[in-house]
Amino acid sequence: MEPFPSHDRIQLPRNMIENSMFEEEPDVVDLAKEPCLHPLEPDEVEYEPRSSRLLVRGLAEHEIDEDEEDYESSAKLLGMSFMNRSTGLRNSSTGYRQSSGGSCSAPSVRTTVICAVVLVIAVSVIMAIYLLPKCTFTKEGCQKKKQTAELVYPLATNGQPFPWAKVRLPNAVLPVHYDIVLQPNLTNLTFSGSVQITVNVLEVTRHIVLHSSRLNITKATLTPLGSSQPKPVEFLEYPMNDQIAILAPEALLVGRNYTLSMEFYSNLSDTYYGFYKIAYNSSTERWLAATQFEPVAARSAFPCFDEPAFKATFQVKVRREQQYSALSNMPKIKTTPVTDGIVQDEFSESLKMSTYLVAAIVGDLANISKETNGTLVSVYAVPHKLDQAEHALDTAVKLLEFYQKYFDMQYHLPKLDLVAIPDFQAGAMENWGLITFRETMLLHDNKTSSATDRNKITAVIAHELAHQWFGNLVTMEWWNDLWLNEGFATFMEYFAIQEKFPELYNDDFLNLRFKTLVKDSMNASHPISLAVQSQEEIEEMFDAVSYGKGASLLLMLKNYLGKDVFQAGIQIYLHDYSYKSTRSDDLWDSMTKVTNGTVDVKKVMKTWTHQKGFPLVTVTTKGKQIFLKQQRFMQNVELENQTIHSSYLWDIPLSYTTSKGTFFFPSTTHLLANKSDIITLNDTVGWVKFNVESNGYYIVQYDDNGWKGLIQLLKEDPAALTSSDRANLIHNIFSLAGVGLVSLDRAFNLIEYLVKENSTAPITEALYQVNHIYNLVEKRGLQTLAAKIVKKVESILGDKIKKQTWTNSGSLSEQELQSSLLTFACSHNLGNCSITAAELFNEWMTNGTKSLPTDVMKIIFTAGAKTEIGWHFLLKMYSSLVSEEEKLKILEALASTDDVGNLIRLMQTSLEGIQIRSQDLSLIIRTVSQTLPGHLLAWDFVKENWKQLIRKFHSGSFTIQNIVTSTTGRFSTEEHLREVKSFFESKSEETAQLRCVQEAIETIQLNIQWMDINLVNLEKLLQ
């Protein structure tokens, strides 16, 4: 899945924290005396969230570990203490009568016998106690080592015990095939349906546990294979885990197949998940129904085993009104009448795939098509926008042909549909054979689309087509390895453009790597492979680490192994694991096969997938020797427990070039697998530059002479390094200056060479770094200092800004440079930029036939939105335009105004989702938060509308991640830090522990740290 499209380099993203045991617990019931066909062994017990916690009794003393002690405490708090039985003795003392004379009378024979018996019994008991094991008198008692744990399950909605307590489904039965019927009603906005699931039994069981979410199930039956007599069955519901349990009338036998049938109904969702409704306008309001199931929403459209490893085949039938059309993953094979005005479309049986890839769309759609290598490729859109589909169709055909050749494997389905959805949260979704897109990610208007727009559309199509192999054909086993899907698709989108559309290849991948490094240097980051369970944790995996870091590691591995070895490894991986589910190790094993064991790929790459963060490589040159040292790079210099971070160690495929490099041998590689190492050169060199082309996932700190040599090289002969290397040096030195490892003065000294720079990547990276500093200073209210920063940039780039034209000319890279420089100039009122932009806007506003240069259109709109008349004119134009790309540029311009009232209106209108779609709310909020009057306003809006936001977009989603981080990312005071912490803590403990919330808090702390380290130095160097 392509995440929410980003135009801002800064926007990127917990394990569930148990609630206090002293809070109210869910109802539980003791099933100790009930037969359990799936008991958990003691080592299988998992500590689940409160609502599904598993309580265990009767473990032997030596089996109790820390987690099990938690269960024991839980049981005590619930009044269910462990059994504690010990034998007690009740002693009776025998009195002796004393004579009147003070002497004791002799005991009788009876008394003597009794005393003797008591004495023998007492001695026997003492000896028994002495000989018994100590555990006899502990509260746990002595148990057999492998005694089965007694289980306490949660309650179903009807008060009966629910027979499963884990978030993950059991493996007792596996789905083999689904027959699904769906019938959306686009008048009353509901849907009904039925599903028949053929399951195969792997373990004897009396219940089938699967997923269902907010479905009203009206009927359930179970039929053994070969029988024509379906038996009605009872079922239990446990909404906390979105699970239902089918209670079989008799034990299900190993090896047998059964058909589970259910009928259900529900409302079409008003969020962006599951089977949801979409309103759009052509001449009148129309409705469309579409599915979005990734990651865990298939269960809200039909009961299913909604985990990626439970692959099966699917036969989909869709009932619809005759005026609409229906699409699904496979080609339609027939249409039959059902009732008056209702027909049923039946689609051919799918290949084996995961539930999150199933898709269906019902609405009024039109298409254009083209065939290639036996596959029919089609692009669908609402009819009045079909003329914008040509570019997408041509691009999809070329990319499909490229991937089939590169992977040495044909696309496996007979058709491939690309559908533009009028209201869609993500950028796109890779449903097998039926890819869905946001309209701006698929439709291209030649009159209003810029070169950057063409690049964006091509990249998204390349990403989703790569998923047809990586993710659809071969799928990660569980969401902890999501990067196998998203990292690969992200890597392939850039690689495919470079190979197939070189005229559209730009610096986006380089910028993505820089952006990902910023996020991954935070303590709030996470390993690329991370254990997850809950829906929020799964959704949080769709972040910069899974996408950007995954792609960056694959690029580094490709350069280390060589492009031919890397390609062969991919081909082996796809051939060996087709229609299967995999883990990261399966990929590394495939790569190792190609190297014939000369490289232990698994050993190298596990150091990158199992640890969060990345290394800082320190380079010290002495004569012919280069001394290397690695440590984890952390932005937070005051972080506690530095000992843990010092234990990080990576196998780093280093690359470097020197002043003695030749055309034939421009760079050299070296694997740094220890904390330190030494490279001995053949000669002394004038300079050395590590991380060639920025292809490695690390940053470099040079010694004093090293930085001096590189800065001198840039000022005298910048062409000696590639543009990517020059941008890499700018990124590295500002990252190091931010934590005090390099002086800020040296960083600004380095970028002075930009007067000689003509390439886009170094200039845009320098502008990004300086803009970050400007935003911190400006939002602190230090306007005089902020003005000095702008003046410094103008002294370096002023001549280049003056040379920019307001036309569509030059290569994609040149047009992007033009846009970056003019955006900076107009934002800070440099030269005549704002005046020129305003004049062009007024001409366009008064002359209805005049067209604007597409590559600077957003800059012109932004200038126009500064006036009240211009702002309202743009809002009116937004409602009447057909081009989604032009409308998106207008939205960003509207959100850039300084008028507080208009900003509030804009955000509220988008939240309502009628005049402005809610899919664009994240973009609007992010744009508003970038302005001086808007950054506090956007944060206030989020606080006031938090409940609506997380209902619409879900708390762990990529959209919420963007909203949280963008609205808090420019705060740099202790007051704002306390406010942000307090707000999220007031919502719930789970909300406070969302990774994006932790990232937002840490970002504010880092901003405060940056100001503490650098503010005084910044004032001095800008005097």
PDB file of C-alpha atoms in Angstrom, residues 259-457:
ATOM      1  CA  THR A 259     -17.980 -25.980   4.949  1.00  0.00           C
ATOM      2  CA  LEU A 260     -18.832 -23.136   7.299  1.00  0.00           C
ATOM      3  CA  SER A 261     -21.694 -20.976   5.978  1.00  0.00           C
ATOM      4  CA  MET A 262     -22.861 -17.629   7.371  1.00  0.00           C
ATOM      5  CA  GLU A 263     -25.268 -14.886   6.393  1.00  0.00           C
ATOM      6  CA  PHE A 264     -24.824 -11.316   7.607  1.00  0.00           C
ATOM      7  CA  TYR A 265     -25.593  -7.634   7.092  1.00  0.00           C
ATOM      8  CA  SER A 266     -24.137  -4.276   8.143  1.00  0.00           C
ATOM      9  CA  ASN A 267     -23.926  -0.589   7.244  1.00  0.00           C
ATOM     10  CA  LEU A 268     -21.525   0.624   4.611  1.00  0.00           C
ATOM     11  CA  SER A 269     -18.725   2.246   6.603  1.00  0.00           C
ATOM     12  CA  ASP A 270     -18.428   6.021   6.849  1.00  0.00           C
ATOM     13  CA  THR A 271     -14.688   5.690   7.530  1.00  0.00           C
ATOM     14  CA  TYR A 272     -12.045   4.665   4.998  1.00  0.00           C
ATOM     15  CA  TYR A 273     -11.921   1.026   6.147  1.00  0.00           C
ATOM     16  CA  GLY A 274     -13.791  -2.128   5.217  1.00  0.00           C
ATOM     17  CA  PHE A 275     -16.660  -1.874   2.749  1.00  0.00           C
ATOM     18  CA  TYR A 276     -17.237   1.877   2.710  1.00  0.00           C
ATOM     19  CA  LYS A 277     -19.414   4.452   0.968  1.00  0.00           C
ATOM     20  CA  ILE A 278     -18.134   7.296  -1.195  1.00  0.00           C
ATOM     21  CA  ALA A 279     -20.088  10.353  -2.288  1.00  0.00           C
ATOM     22  CA  TYR A 280     -18.969  12.274  -5.374  1.00  0.00           C
ATOM     23  CA  ASN A 281     -20.405  14.811  -7.772  1.00  0.00           C
ATOM     24  CA  SER A 282     -20.698  14.677 -11.529  1.00  0.00           C
ATOM     25  CA  SER A 283     -23.800  16.678 -12.371  1.00  0.00           C
ATOM     26  CA  THR A 284     -25.589  15.368  -9.273  1.00  0.00           C
ATOM     27  CA  GLU A 285     -24.457  13.622  -6.109  1.00  0.00           C
ATOM     28  CA  ARG A 286     -23.630   9.980  -6.746  1.00  0.00           C
ATOM     29  CA  TRP A 287     -22.603   7.111  -4.501  1.00  0.00           C
ATOM     30  CA  LEU A 288     -19.988   4.426  -4.917  1.00  0.00           C
ATOM     31  CA  ALA A 289     -19.039   1.507  -2.633  1.00  0.00           C
ATOM     32  CA  ALA A 290     -15.454   0.256  -2.428  1.00  0.00           C
ATOM     33  CA  THR A 291     -13.346  -1.926  -0.181  1.00  0.00           C
ATOM     34  CA  GLN A 292     -10.123  -1.146   1.688  1.00  0.00           C
ATOM     35  CA  PHE A 293      -9.090  -4.169   3.738  1.00  0.00           C
ATOM     36  CA  GLU A 294      -5.402  -3.739   4.530  1.00  0.00           C
ATOM     37  CA  PRO A 295      -4.381  -4.395   7.179  1.00  0.00           C
ATOM     38  CA  VAL A 296      -7.270  -5.867   9.211  1.00  0.00           C
ATOM     39  CA  ALA A 297     -10.593  -4.751   7.731  1.00  0.00           C
ATOM     40  CA  ALA A 298     -11.665  -7.716   5.582  1.00  0.00           C
ATOM     41  CA  ARG A 299     -13.362  -8.997   8.756  1.00  0.00           C
ATOM     42  CA  SER A 300     -15.743  -6.029   8.629  1.00  0.00           C
ATOM     43  CA  ALA A 301     -17.028  -7.057   5.158  1.00  0.00           C
ATOM     44  CA  PHE A 302     -17.328 -10.836   5.667  1.00  0.00           C
ATOM     45  CA  PRO A 303     -16.358 -13.318   8.418  1.00  0.00           C
ATOM     46  CA  CYS A 304     -12.900 -14.659   7.615  1.00  0.00           C
ATOM     47  CA  PHE A 305      -9.496 -15.770   8.873  1.00  0.00           C
ATOM     48  CA  ASP A 306      -8.107 -12.257   8.606  1.00  0.00           C
ATOM     49  CA  GLU A 307      -4.368 -12.877   8.974  1.00  0.00           C
ATOM     50  CA  PRO A 308      -1.924 -12.749   6.043  1.00  0.00           C
ATOM     51  CA  ALA A 309      -0.640 -16.314   6.481  1.00  0.00           C
ATOM     52  CA  PHE A 310      -4.167 -17.798   6.127  1.00  0.00           C
ATOM     53  CA  LYS A 311      -4.096 -17.831   2.345  1.00  0.00           C
ATOM     54  CA  ALA A 312      -6.991 -19.323   0.371  1.00  0.00           C
ATOM     55  CA  THR A 313      -8.782 -19.052  -2.958  1.00  0.00           C
ATOM     56  CA  PHE A 314     -11.819 -16.780  -3.330  1.00  0.00           C
ATOM     57  CA  GLN A 315     -14.891 -16.839  -5.524  1.00  0.00           C
ATOM     58  CA  VAL A 316     -16.651 -13.476  -5.343  1.00  0.00           C
ATOM     59  CA  LYS A 317     -20.200 -12.672  -6.443  1.00  0.00           C
ATOM     60  CA  VAL A 318     -21.577  -9.139  -6.289  1.00  0.00           C
ATOM     61  CA  ARG A 319     -25.274  -8.268  -6.444  1.00  0.00           C
ATOM     62  CA  ARG A 320     -26.011  -4.762  -7.680  1.00  0.00           C
ATOM     63  CA  GLU A 321     -28.601  -2.513  -9.236  1.00  0.00           C
ATOM     64  CA  GLN A 322     -28.546  -2.707 -13.010  1.00  0.00           C
ATOM     65  CA  GLN A 323     -27.406   0.893 -13.549  1.00  0.00           C
ATOM     66  CA  TYR A 324     -24.126   0.240 -11.761  1.00  0.00           C
ATOM     67  CA  SER A 325     -21.111  -1.904 -12.610  1.00  0.00           C
ATOM     68  CA  ALA A 326     -19.067  -4.145 -10.327  1.00  0.00           C
ATOM     69  CA  LEU A 327     -15.385  -5.061 -10.213  1.00  0.00           C
ATOM     70  CA  SER A 328     -13.419  -7.617  -8.216  1.00  0.00           C
ATOM     71  CA  ASN A 329      -9.966  -9.192  -8.276  1.00  0.00           C
ATOM     72  CA  MET A 330     -10.725 -11.608 -11.121  1.00  0.00           C
ATOM     73  CA  PRO A 331     -12.487 -11.223 -14.476  1.00  0.00           C
ATOM     74  CA  LYS A 332     -16.272 -11.370 -14.560  1.00  0.00           C
ATOM     75  CA  ILE A 333     -17.511 -14.643 -16.024  1.00  0.00           C
ATOM     76  CA  LYS A 334     -21.278 -14.067 -16.087  1.00  0.00           C
ATOM     77  CA  THR A 335     -24.150 -11.826 -15.007  1.00  0.00           C
ATOM     78  CA  THR A 336     -27.530 -13.286 -14.000  1.00  0.00           C
ATOM     79  CA  PRO A 337     -30.800 -11.666 -12.899  1.00  0.00           C
ATOM     80  CA  VAL A 338     -31.713 -12.058  -9.218  1.00  0.00           C
ATOM     81  CA  THR A 339     -34.847  -9.971  -8.634  1.00  0.00           C
ATOM     82  CA  ASP A 340     -36.440  -6.966 -10.284  1.00  0.00           C
ATOM     83  CA  GLY A 341     -33.670  -4.481 -11.000  1.00  0.00           C
ATOM     84  CA  ILE A 342     -30.988  -6.570  -9.249  1.00  0.00           C
ATOM     85  CA  VAL A 343     -28.368  -8.657 -11.055  1.00  0.00           C
ATOM     86  CA  GLN A 344     -25.496 -10.779  -9.837  1.00  0.00           C
ATOM     87  CA  ASP A 345     -21.977 -10.560 -11.284  1.00  0.00           C
ATOM     88  CA  GLU A 346     -19.931 -13.716 -10.786  1.00  0.00           C
ATOM     89  CA  PHE A 347     -16.139 -13.496 -10.961  1.00  0.00           C
ATOM     90  CA  SER A 348     -13.761 -16.368 -11.648  1.00  0.00           C
ATOM     91  CA  GLU A 349     -11.966 -18.090  -8.782  1.00  0.00           C
ATOM     92  CA  SER A 350      -8.876 -16.266  -7.541  1.00  0.00           C
ATOM     93  CA  LEU A 351      -5.411 -17.590  -6.973  1.00  0.00           C
ATOM     94  CA  LYS A 352      -4.339 -18.392  -3.414  1.00  0.00           C
ATOM     95  CA  MET A 353      -4.037 -15.107  -1.539  1.00  0.00           C
ATOM     96  CA  SER A 354      -4.515 -13.318   1.785  1.00  0.00           C
ATOM     97  CA  THR A 355      -7.820 -11.800   2.874  1.00  0.00           C
ATOM     98  CA  TYR A 356      -6.503  -8.220   2.925  1.00  0.00           C
ATOM     99  CA  LEU A 357      -6.072  -8.404  -0.869  1.00  0.00           C
ATOM    100  CA  VAL A 358      -9.711  -9.245  -1.641  1.00  0.00           C
ATOM    101  CA  ALA A 359     -11.498  -6.301  -3.260  1.00  0.00           C
ATOM    102  CA  ALA A 360     -14.843  -5.269  -4.714  1.00  0.00           C
ATOM    103  CA  ILE A 361     -16.172  -1.985  -6.123  1.00  0.00           C
ATOM    104  CA  VAL A 362     -19.735  -1.082  -7.105  1.00  0.00           C
ATOM    105  CA  GLY A 363     -20.611   2.179  -8.846  1.00  0.00           C
ATOM    106  CA  ASP A 364     -20.810   4.050 -12.104  1.00  0.00           C
ATOM    107  CA  LEU A 365     -17.360   3.680 -13.676  1.00  0.00           C
ATOM    108  CA  ALA A 366     -15.938   3.875 -17.191  1.00  0.00           C
ATOM    109  CA  ASN A 367     -12.656   2.468 -18.499  1.00  0.00           C
ATOM    110  CA  ILE A 368     -10.026   2.335 -21.228  1.00  0.00           C
ATOM    111  CA  SER A 369      -8.005  -0.850 -21.843  1.00  0.00           C
ATOM    112  CA  LYS A 370      -4.957  -2.276 -23.562  1.00  0.00           C
ATOM    113  CA  GLU A 371      -3.629  -5.850 -23.781  1.00  0.00           C
ATOM    114  CA  THR A 372      -0.029  -6.927 -23.191  1.00  0.00           C
ATOM    115  CA  ASN A 373       1.350 -10.485 -23.092  1.00  0.00           C
ATOM    116  CA  GLY A 374      -2.106 -11.958 -22.588  1.00  0.00           C
ATOM    117  CA  THR A 375      -3.046  -9.597 -19.738  1.00  0.00           C
ATOM    118  CA  LEU A 376      -5.839  -7.068 -20.179  1.00  0.00           C
ATOM    119  CA  VAL A 377      -4.797  -3.816 -18.462  1.00  0.00           C
ATOM    120  CA  SER A 378      -7.594  -1.319 -17.746  1.00  0.00           C
ATOM    121  CA  VAL A 379      -7.877   2.059 -16.039  1.00  0.00           C
ATOM    122  CA  TYR A 380     -11.241   2.942 -14.484  1.00  0.00           C
ATOM    123  CA  ALA A 381     -12.568   6.329 -13.362  1.00  0.00           C
ATOM    124  CA  VAL A 382     -15.869   8.097 -12.916  1.00  0.00           C
ATOM    125  CA  PRO A 383     -17.089   8.824 -16.468  1.00  0.00           C
ATOM    126  CA  HIS A 384     -16.461  12.577 -16.551  1.00  0.00           C
ATOM    127  CA  LYS A 385     -12.763  12.071 -15.669  1.00  0.00           C
ATOM    128  CA  LEU A 386     -11.970   9.189 -18.008  1.00  0.00           C
ATOM    129  CA  ASP A 387     -10.097  11.509 -20.394  1.00  0.00           C
ATOM    130  CA  GLN A 388      -7.385  11.799 -17.719  1.00  0.00           C
ATOM    131  CA  ALA A 389      -6.595   8.049 -17.714  1.00  0.00           C
ATOM    132  CA  GLU A 390      -4.348   7.703 -20.771  1.00  0.00           C
ATOM    133  CA  HIS A 391      -1.020   8.365 -19.046  1.00  0.00           C
ATOM    134  CA  ALA A 392      -1.768   5.797 -16.337  1.00  0.00           C
ATOM    135  CA  LEU A 393      -2.679   3.120 -18.878  1.00  0.00           C
ATOM    136  CA  ASP A 394       0.488   3.573 -20.941  1.00  0.00           C
ATOM    137  CA  THR A 395       2.601   3.651 -17.775  1.00  0.00           C
ATOM    138  CA  ALA A 396       1.024   0.501 -16.323  1.00  0.00           C
ATOM    139  CA  VAL A 397       1.585  -1.479 -19.534  1.00  0.00           C
ATOM    140  CA  LYS A 398       5.265  -0.505 -19.714  1.00  0.00           C
ATOM    141  CA  LEU A 399       5.877  -1.261 -16.047  1.00  0.00           C
ATOM    142  CA  LEU A 400       4.096  -4.617 -16.214  1.00  0.00           C
ATOM    143  CA  GLU A 401       6.338  -5.645 -19.103  1.00  0.00           C
ATOM    144  CA  PHE A 402       9.439  -4.426 -17.235  1.00  0.00           C
ATOM    145  CA  TYR A 403       8.641  -6.322 -14.019  1.00  0.00           C
ATOM    146  CA  GLN A 404       7.878  -9.569 -15.857  1.00  0.00           C
ATOM    147  CA  LYS A 405      11.283  -9.412 -17.477  1.00  0.00           C
ATOM    148  CA  TYR A 406      13.213  -8.316 -14.373  1.00  0.00           C
ATOM    149  CA  PHE A 407      11.587 -10.928 -12.101  1.00  0.00           C
ATOM    150  CA  ASP A 408      11.728 -13.596 -14.824  1.00  0.00           C
ATOM    151  CA  MET A 409       8.121 -14.374 -13.986  1.00  0.00           C
ATOM    152  CA  GLN A 410       4.846 -13.594 -15.689  1.00  0.00           C
ATOM    153  CA  TYR A 411       2.077 -11.627 -14.022  1.00  0.00           C
ATOM    154  CA  HIS A 412      -0.216 -14.387 -12.782  1.00  0.00           C
ATOM    155  CA  LEU A 413      -3.715 -12.998 -13.407  1.00  0.00           C
ATOM    156  CA  PRO A 414      -5.543 -12.570 -16.724  1.00  0.00           C
ATOM    157  CA  LYS A 415      -6.406  -8.921 -15.997  1.00  0.00           C
ATOM    158  CA  LEU A 416      -5.091  -5.911 -14.121  1.00  0.00           C
ATOM    159  CA  ASP A 417      -7.444  -3.060 -13.252  1.00  0.00           C
ATOM    160  CA  LEU A 418      -6.329   0.326 -11.919  1.00  0.00           C
ATOM    161  CA  VAL A 419      -9.244   2.257 -10.417  1.00  0.00           C
ATOM    162  CA  ALA A 420      -9.365   5.936  -9.437  1.00  0.00           C
ATOM    163  CA  ILE A 421     -11.476   6.225  -6.270  1.00  0.00           C
ATOM    164  CA  PRO A 422     -13.036   9.676  -5.610  1.00  0.00           C
ATOM    165  CA  ASP A 423     -12.429   9.525  -1.841  1.00  0.00           C
ATOM    166  CA  PHE A 424      -9.541   7.356  -0.651  1.00  0.00           C
ATOM    167  CA  GLN A 425      -7.361   7.692   2.430  1.00  0.00           C
ATOM    168  CA  ALA A 426      -4.163   6.018   1.232  1.00  0.00           C
ATOM    169  CA  GLY A 427      -2.252   6.881  -1.918  1.00  0.00           C
ATOM    170  CA  ALA A 428      -3.103   3.483  -3.407  1.00  0.00           C
ATOM    171  CA  MET A 429      -3.788  -0.154  -2.464  1.00  0.00           C
ATOM    172  CA  GLU A 430      -2.362  -3.196  -4.241  1.00  0.00           C
ATOM    173  CA  ASN A 431      -5.415  -5.524  -4.228  1.00  0.00           C
ATOM    174  CA  TRP A 432      -4.423  -8.371  -6.538  1.00  0.00           C
ATOM    175  CA  GLY A 433      -5.805  -7.603  -9.982  1.00  0.00           C
ATOM    176  CA  LEU A 434      -7.840  -4.611  -8.755  1.00  0.00           C
ATOM    177  CA  ILE A 435      -5.525  -1.823  -7.619  1.00  0.00           C
ATOM    178  CA  THR A 436      -7.272   1.199  -6.120  1.00  0.00           C
ATOM    179  CA  PHE A 437      -5.839   4.725  -6.197  1.00  0.00           C
ATOM    180  CA  ARG A 438      -6.578   8.185  -4.944  1.00  0.00           C
ATOM    181  CA  GLU A 439      -7.558  10.173  -8.043  1.00  0.00           C
ATOM    182  CA  THR A 440      -4.515  12.455  -7.783  1.00  0.00           C
ATOM    183  CA  MET A 441      -2.275   9.373  -7.789  1.00  0.00           C
ATOM    184  CA  LEU A 442      -3.663   7.984 -11.073  1.00  0.00           C
ATOM    185  CA  LEU A 443      -5.370  10.638 -13.212  1.00  0.00           C
ATOM    186  CA  HIS A 444      -3.284  13.058 -15.277  1.00  0.00           C
ATOM    187  CA  ASP A 445      -4.565  16.234 -16.946  1.00  0.00           C
ATOM    188  CA  ASN A 446      -2.096  17.427 -19.571  1.00  0.00           C
ATOM    189  CA  LYS A 447      -3.274  21.028 -19.166  1.00  0.00           C
ATOM    190  CA  THR A 448      -2.850  21.293 -15.406  1.00  0.00           C
ATOM    191  CA  SER A 449      -0.443  18.492 -14.422  1.00  0.00           C
ATOM    192  CA  SER A 450       3.213  19.335 -13.917  1.00  0.00           C
ATOM    193  CA  ALA A 451       6.282  17.233 -14.596  1.00  0.00           C
ATOM    194  CA  THR A 452       6.410  16.534 -10.877  1.00  0.00           C
ATOM    195  CA  ASP A 453       2.806  15.288 -11.033  1.00  0.00           C
ATOM    196  CA  ARG A 454       3.728  12.879 -13.835  1.00  0.00           C
ATOM    197  CA  ASN A 455       6.639  11.598 -11.794  1.00  0.00           C
ATOM    198  CA  LYS A 456       4.416  11.100  -8.739  1.00  0.00           C
ATOM    199  CA  ILE A 457       1.763   9.143 -10.673  1.00  0.00           C
TER     200      ILE A 457
END
